[in-house]
mmCIF file with all atom_site columns, C-alpha atoms in Angstrom:
data_model
loop_
_atom_site.group_PDB
_atom_site.id
_atom_site.type_symbol
_atom_site.label_atom_id
_atom_site.label_alt_id
_atom_site.label_comp_id
_atom_site.label_asym_id
_atom_site.label_entity_id
_atom_site.label_seq_id
_atom_site.pdbx_PDB_ins_code
_atom_site.Cartn_x
_atom_site.Cartn_y
_atom_site.Cartn_z
_atom_site.occupancy
_atom_site.B_iso_or_equiv
_atom_site.pdbx_formal_charge
_atom_site.auth_seq_id
_atom_site.auth_comp_id
_atom_site.auth_asym_id
_atom_site.auth_atom_id
_atom_site.pdbx_PDB_model_num
ATOM 1   C CA . UNK A 1 1   ? -77.821  63.883 76.233 1.00 76.00 ? 488 UNK A CA 1
ATOM 2   C CA . UNK A 1 2   ? -77.757  64.777 72.537 1.00 86.00 ? 489 UNK A CA 1
ATOM 3   C CA . UNK A 1 3   ? -80.731  65.030 70.214 1.00 88.00 ? 490 UNK A CA 1
ATOM 4   C CA . UNK A 1 4   ? -79.304  62.328 67.921 1.00 90.00 ? 491 UNK A CA 1
ATOM 5   C CA . UNK A 1 5   ? -79.402  59.871 70.858 1.00 91.00 ? 492 UNK A CA 1
ATOM 6   C CA . UNK A 1 6   ? -83.056  60.559 71.678 1.00 94.00 ? 493 UNK A CA 1
ATOM 7   C CA . UNK A 1 7   ? -85.432  58.125 69.973 1.00 94.00 ? 494 UNK A CA 1
ATOM 8   C CA . UNK A 1 8   ? -89.142  58.055 69.274 1.00 93.00 ? 495 UNK A CA 1
ATOM 9   C CA . UNK A 1 9   ? -90.540  54.545 68.876 1.00 92.00 ? 496 UNK A CA 1
ATOM 10  C CA . UNK A 1 10  ? -93.832  53.973 67.086 1.00 89.00 ? 497 UNK A CA 1
ATOM 11  C CA . UNK A 1 11  ? -96.449  52.434 69.330 1.00 86.00 ? 498 UNK A CA 1
ATOM 12  C CA . UNK A 1 12  ? -94.574  53.470 72.479 1.00 87.00 ? 499 UNK A CA 1
ATOM 13  C CA . UNK A 1 13  ? -95.406  56.571 74.520 1.00 88.00 ? 500 UNK A CA 1
ATOM 14  C CA . UNK A 1 14  ? -92.578  58.906 75.463 1.00 90.00 ? 501 UNK A CA 1
ATOM 15  C CA . UNK A 1 15  ? -89.011  59.322 74.350 1.00 94.00 ? 502 UNK A CA 1
ATOM 16  C CA . UNK A 1 16  ? -86.073  57.014 74.820 1.00 95.00 ? 503 UNK A CA 1
ATOM 17  C CA . UNK A 1 17  ? -82.327  57.420 75.158 1.00 94.00 ? 504 UNK A CA 1
ATOM 18  C CA . UNK A 1 18  ? -80.219  55.122 72.960 1.00 94.00 ? 505 UNK A CA 1
ATOM 19  C CA . UNK A 1 19  ? -78.019  52.928 75.171 1.00 94.00 ? 506 UNK A CA 1
ATOM 20  C CA . UNK A 1 20  ? -76.558  50.257 72.864 1.00 92.00 ? 507 UNK A CA 1
ATOM 21  C CA . UNK A 1 21  ? -77.250  48.037 69.901 1.00 88.00 ? 508 UNK A CA 1
ATOM 22  C CA . UNK A 1 22  ? -78.497  44.507 70.474 1.00 84.00 ? 509 UNK A CA 1
ATOM 23  C CA . UNK A 1 23  ? -78.962  41.432 68.343 1.00 85.00 ? 510 UNK A CA 1
ATOM 24  C CA . UNK A 1 24  ? -82.682  42.126 67.879 1.00 83.00 ? 511 UNK A CA 1
ATOM 25  C CA . UNK A 1 25  ? -82.715  45.941 67.784 1.00 85.00 ? 512 UNK A CA 1
ATOM 26  C CA . UNK A 1 26  ? -81.520  48.527 70.290 1.00 91.00 ? 513 UNK A CA 1
ATOM 27  C CA . UNK A 1 27  ? -81.451  48.867 74.040 1.00 93.00 ? 514 UNK A CA 1
ATOM 28  C CA . UNK A 1 28  ? -83.171  52.073 75.113 1.00 94.00 ? 515 UNK A CA 1
ATOM 29  C CA . UNK A 1 29  ? -83.933  53.827 78.372 1.00 94.00 ? 516 UNK A CA 1
ATOM 30  C CA . UNK A 1 30  ? -87.086  55.855 78.990 1.00 94.00 ? 517 UNK A CA 1
ATOM 31  C CA . UNK A 1 31  ? -86.288  59.520 79.581 1.00 93.00 ? 518 UNK A CA 1
ATOM 32  C CA . UNK A 1 32  ? -89.120  59.767 82.106 1.00 91.00 ? 519 UNK A CA 1
ATOM 33  C CA . UNK A 1 33  ? -88.840  56.672 84.327 1.00 91.00 ? 520 UNK A CA 1
ATOM 34  C CA . UNK A 1 34  ? -85.346  55.418 83.301 1.00 91.00 ? 521 UNK A CA 1
ATOM 35  C CA . UNK A 1 35  ? -86.531  51.863 82.643 1.00 93.00 ? 522 UNK A CA 1
ATOM 36  C CA . UNK A 1 36  ? -84.508  49.979 80.078 1.00 93.00 ? 523 UNK A CA 1
ATOM 37  C CA . UNK A 1 37  ? -85.877  47.714 77.382 1.00 90.00 ? 524 UNK A CA 1
ATOM 38  C CA . UNK A 1 38  ? -85.060  46.211 74.032 1.00 90.00 ? 525 UNK A CA 1
ATOM 39  C CA . UNK A 1 39  ? -86.761  47.898 71.077 1.00 88.00 ? 526 UNK A CA 1
ATOM 40  C CA . UNK A 1 40  ? -87.001  45.866 67.907 1.00 84.00 ? 527 UNK A CA 1
ATOM 41  C CA . UNK A 1 41  ? -86.567  47.642 64.603 1.00 71.00 ? 528 UNK A CA 1
ATOM 42  C CA . UNK A 1 42  ? -88.531  44.908 62.857 1.00 76.00 ? 529 UNK A CA 1
ATOM 43  C CA . UNK A 1 43  ? -91.782  45.485 64.755 1.00 80.00 ? 530 UNK A CA 1
ATOM 44  C CA . UNK A 1 44  ? -91.515  49.232 65.464 1.00 82.00 ? 531 UNK A CA 1
ATOM 45  C CA . UNK A 1 45  ? -90.325  52.264 63.579 1.00 90.00 ? 532 UNK A CA 1
ATOM 46  C CA . UNK A 1 46  ? -87.467  53.822 65.527 1.00 90.00 ? 533 UNK A CA 1
ATOM 47  C CA . UNK A 1 47  ? -86.586  57.435 64.678 1.00 91.00 ? 534 UNK A CA 1
ATOM 48  C CA . UNK A 1 48  ? -83.889  59.680 66.067 1.00 92.00 ? 535 UNK A CA 1
ATOM 49  C CA . UNK A 1 49  ? -85.205  63.157 66.838 1.00 93.00 ? 536 UNK A CA 1
ATOM 50  C CA . UNK A 1 50  ? -82.234  64.556 64.917 1.00 92.00 ? 537 UNK A CA 1
ATOM 51  C CA . UNK A 1 51  ? -83.655  63.019 61.716 1.00 93.00 ? 538 UNK A CA 1
ATOM 52  C CA . UNK A 1 52  ? -87.191  64.409 62.037 1.00 92.00 ? 539 UNK A CA 1
ATOM 53  C CA . UNK A 1 53  ? -88.269  67.500 60.144 1.00 94.00 ? 540 UNK A CA 1
ATOM 54  C CA . UNK A 1 54  ? -91.414  69.603 59.834 1.00 93.00 ? 541 UNK A CA 1
ATOM 55  C CA . UNK A 1 55  ? -93.102  70.311 56.513 1.00 93.00 ? 542 UNK A CA 1
ATOM 56  C CA . UNK A 1 56  ? -93.093  73.976 55.481 1.00 92.00 ? 543 UNK A CA 1
ATOM 57  C CA . UNK A 1 57  ? -94.135  75.883 52.391 1.00 91.00 ? 544 UNK A CA 1
ATOM 58  C CA . UNK A 1 58  ? -90.462  76.141 51.400 1.00 87.00 ? 545 UNK A CA 1
ATOM 59  C CA . UNK A 1 59  ? -87.821  73.700 52.610 1.00 88.00 ? 546 UNK A CA 1
ATOM 60  C CA . UNK A 1 60  ? -88.496  71.389 55.532 1.00 91.00 ? 547 UNK A CA 1
ATOM 61  C CA . UNK A 1 61  ? -87.332  72.613 58.946 1.00 92.00 ? 548 UNK A CA 1
ATOM 62  C CA . UNK A 1 62  ? -85.497  70.242 61.271 1.00 93.00 ? 549 UNK A CA 1
ATOM 63  C CA . UNK A 1 63  ? -87.060  69.393 64.606 1.00 93.00 ? 550 UNK A CA 1
ATOM 64  C CA . UNK A 1 64  ? -83.846  70.704 66.141 1.00 93.00 ? 551 UNK A CA 1
ATOM 65  C CA . UNK A 1 65  ? -84.553  74.188 64.749 1.00 93.00 ? 552 UNK A CA 1
ATOM 66  C CA . UNK A 1 66  ? -88.158  74.053 65.960 1.00 94.00 ? 553 UNK A CA 1
ATOM 67  C CA . UNK A 1 67  ? -87.146  73.070 69.500 1.00 94.00 ? 554 UNK A CA 1
ATOM 68  C CA . UNK A 1 68  ? -84.366  75.680 69.535 1.00 93.00 ? 555 UNK A CA 1
ATOM 69  C CA . UNK A 1 69  ? -86.863  78.393 68.505 1.00 93.00 ? 556 UNK A CA 1
ATOM 70  C CA . UNK A 1 70  ? -89.452  77.198 71.022 1.00 93.00 ? 557 UNK A CA 1
ATOM 71  C CA . UNK A 1 71  ? -87.007  77.270 73.953 1.00 93.00 ? 558 UNK A CA 1
ATOM 72  C CA . UNK A 1 72  ? -86.672  81.071 74.316 1.00 92.00 ? 559 UNK A CA 1
ATOM 73  C CA . UNK A 1 73  ? -90.372  81.584 73.516 1.00 92.00 ? 560 UNK A CA 1
ATOM 74  C CA . UNK A 1 74  ? -91.261  79.439 76.530 1.00 91.00 ? 561 UNK A CA 1
ATOM 75  C CA . UNK A 1 75  ? -88.462  81.010 78.607 1.00 89.00 ? 562 UNK A CA 1
ATOM 76  C CA . UNK A 1 76  ? -86.755  77.637 79.043 1.00 86.00 ? 563 UNK A CA 1
ATOM 77  C CA . UNK A 1 77  ? -89.794  76.132 80.731 1.00 91.00 ? 564 UNK A CA 1
ATOM 78  C CA . UNK A 1 78  ? -92.336  73.599 79.493 1.00 90.00 ? 565 UNK A CA 1
ATOM 79  C CA . UNK A 1 79  ? -94.747  75.165 77.022 1.00 92.00 ? 566 UNK A CA 1
ATOM 80  C CA . UNK A 1 80  ? -98.496  74.676 76.649 1.00 92.00 ? 567 UNK A CA 1
ATOM 81  C CA . UNK A 1 81  ? -99.906  71.203 77.104 1.00 92.00 ? 568 UNK A CA 1
ATOM 82  C CA . UNK A 1 82  ? -100.595 68.898 74.180 1.00 91.00 ? 569 UNK A CA 1
ATOM 83  C CA . UNK A 1 83  ? -104.172 68.922 75.475 1.00 94.00 ? 570 UNK A CA 1
ATOM 84  C CA . UNK A 1 84  ? -104.489 72.645 74.698 1.00 93.00 ? 571 UNK A CA 1
ATOM 85  C CA . UNK A 1 85  ? -107.101 73.723 72.199 1.00 94.00 ? 572 UNK A CA 1
ATOM 86  C CA . UNK A 1 86  ? -106.441 73.543 68.485 1.00 94.00 ? 573 UNK A CA 1
ATOM 87  C CA . UNK A 1 87  ? -106.414 77.353 68.314 1.00 95.00 ? 574 UNK A CA 1
ATOM 88  C CA . UNK A 1 88  ? -103.752 77.586 71.053 1.00 95.00 ? 575 UNK A CA 1
ATOM 89  C CA . UNK A 1 89  ? -101.531 74.985 69.391 1.00 95.00 ? 576 UNK A CA 1
ATOM 90  C CA . UNK A 1 90  ? -101.844 76.616 65.962 1.00 94.00 ? 577 UNK A CA 1
ATOM 91  C CA . UNK A 1 91  ? -101.093 80.033 67.490 1.00 94.00 ? 578 UNK A CA 1
ATOM 92  C CA . UNK A 1 92  ? -97.947  78.625 69.100 1.00 95.00 ? 579 UNK A CA 1
ATOM 93  C CA . UNK A 1 93  ? -96.716  77.107 65.843 1.00 94.00 ? 580 UNK A CA 1
ATOM 94  C CA . UNK A 1 94  ? -97.556  80.317 63.970 1.00 94.00 ? 581 UNK A CA 1
ATOM 95  C CA . UNK A 1 95  ? -94.916  81.939 66.210 1.00 93.00 ? 582 UNK A CA 1
ATOM 96  C CA . UNK A 1 96  ? -92.394  79.084 66.008 1.00 93.00 ? 583 UNK A CA 1
ATOM 97  C CA . UNK A 1 97  ? -92.708  78.185 62.289 1.00 93.00 ? 584 UNK A CA 1
ATOM 98  C CA . UNK A 1 98  ? -94.897  80.806 60.603 1.00 91.00 ? 585 UNK A CA 1
ATOM 99  C CA . UNK A 1 99  ? -94.594  79.113 57.205 1.00 92.00 ? 586 UNK A CA 1
ATOM 100 C CA . UNK A 1 100 ? -95.458  75.542 58.238 1.00 92.00 ? 587 UNK A CA 1
ATOM 101 C CA . UNK A 1 101 ? -97.444  73.573 55.653 1.00 92.00 ? 588 UNK A CA 1
ATOM 102 C CA . UNK A 1 102 ? -101.029 73.681 56.894 1.00 91.00 ? 589 UNK A CA 1
ATOM 103 C CA . UNK A 1 103 ? -101.990 70.687 54.747 1.00 92.00 ? 590 UNK A CA 1
ATOM 104 C CA . UNK A 1 104 ? -99.216  68.291 55.825 1.00 92.00 ? 591 UNK A CA 1
ATOM 105 C CA . UNK A 1 105 ? -98.290  69.387 59.388 1.00 93.00 ? 592 UNK A CA 1
ATOM 106 C CA . UNK A 1 106 ? -101.354 68.206 61.280 1.00 94.00 ? 593 UNK A CA 1
ATOM 107 C CA . UNK A 1 107 ? -102.703 68.930 64.749 1.00 94.00 ? 594 UNK A CA 1
ATOM 108 C CA . UNK A 1 108 ? -101.530 65.480 65.900 1.00 93.00 ? 595 UNK A CA 1
ATOM 109 C CA . UNK A 1 109 ? -97.991  66.401 64.800 1.00 94.00 ? 596 UNK A CA 1
ATOM 110 C CA . UNK A 1 110 ? -98.170  69.644 66.777 1.00 94.00 ? 597 UNK A CA 1
ATOM 111 C CA . UNK A 1 111 ? -99.262  67.729 69.873 1.00 95.00 ? 598 UNK A CA 1
ATOM 112 C CA . UNK A 1 112 ? -96.374  65.307 69.421 1.00 94.00 ? 599 UNK A CA 1
ATOM 113 C CA . UNK A 1 113 ? -93.790  68.116 69.092 1.00 95.00 ? 600 UNK A CA 1
ATOM 114 C CA . UNK A 1 114 ? -95.156  69.912 72.172 1.00 95.00 ? 601 UNK A CA 1
ATOM 115 C CA . UNK A 1 115 ? -95.126  66.661 74.176 1.00 95.00 ? 602 UNK A CA 1
ATOM 116 C CA . UNK A 1 116 ? -91.553  65.912 73.092 1.00 94.00 ? 603 UNK A CA 1
ATOM 117 C CA . UNK A 1 117 ? -90.412  69.448 73.929 1.00 95.00 ? 604 UNK A CA 1
ATOM 118 C CA . UNK A 1 118 ? -92.006  69.330 77.393 1.00 95.00 ? 605 UNK A CA 1
ATOM 119 C CA . UNK A 1 119 ? -90.478  65.896 78.055 1.00 94.00 ? 606 UNK A CA 1
ATOM 120 C CA . UNK A 1 120 ? -86.993  67.047 77.025 1.00 93.00 ? 607 UNK A CA 1
ATOM 121 C CA . UNK A 1 121 ? -87.147  70.274 79.042 1.00 93.00 ? 608 UNK A CA 1
ATOM 122 C CA . UNK A 1 122 ? -88.502  68.325 82.002 1.00 90.00 ? 609 UNK A CA 1
ATOM 123 C CA . UNK A 1 123 ? -85.474  66.009 81.716 1.00 90.00 ? 610 UNK A CA 1
ATOM 124 C CA . UNK A 1 124 ? -83.141  69.017 81.841 1.00 88.00 ? 611 UNK A CA 1
ATOM 125 C CA . UNK A 1 125 ? -82.233  69.279 78.171 1.00 86.00 ? 612 UNK A CA 1
ATOM 126 C CA . UNK A 1 126 ? -81.473  72.830 77.045 1.00 84.00 ? 613 UNK A CA 1
ATOM 127 C CA . UNK A 1 127 ? -79.383  72.375 73.897 1.00 83.00 ? 614 UNK A CA 1
ATOM 128 C CA . UNK A 1 128 ? -81.302  71.064 70.908 1.00 87.00 ? 615 UNK A CA 1
ATOM 129 C CA . UNK A 1 129 ? -78.591  71.625 68.306 1.00 82.00 ? 616 UNK A CA 1
ATOM 130 C CA . UNK A 1 130 ? -77.365  68.841 66.073 1.00 77.00 ? 617 UNK A CA 1
ATOM 131 C CA . UNK A 1 131 ? -73.609  68.606 65.959 1.00 69.00 ? 618 UNK A CA 1
ATOM 132 C CA . UNK A 1 132 ? -72.378  68.120 62.438 1.00 58.00 ? 619 UNK A CA 1
ATOM 133 C CA . UNK A 1 133 ? -69.579  65.620 62.025 1.00 46.00 ? 620 UNK A CA 1
ATOM 134 C CA . UNK A 1 134 ? -66.398  67.316 60.954 1.00 42.00 ? 621 UNK A CA 1
ATOM 135 C CA . UNK A 1 135 ? -65.144  66.415 57.511 1.00 48.00 ? 622 UNK A CA 1
ATOM 136 C CA . UNK A 1 136 ? -61.555  65.364 57.350 1.00 44.00 ? 623 UNK A CA 1
#
């Protein structure tokens, strides 16, 4: 499982593994319950986790870097719940991305990142790096 193959679909809870393209979108499989379904790109926004980044005061930081930094902080285990208090979530992200943009990286975004991280670790994912394609 690679981060570029993991998809977030607007309006759908959880994360999905890309299986194949279809005439009306993509076929995906839930990481949690392994059910397959067709996700339409015309009715939902489909984003690969490899393409998502977090706003910072400087340059944006890729979600891959955030998850990679979070992994040793949580000792390879799921981290705090997305239902944790605002203070706990902000304290966590102060450790992970100390220079995150406090105006554009909202509490709801923090909850989403924590939920995604816990889902991925629960599914056995330990490598959050994005492999760059080699130039020929």
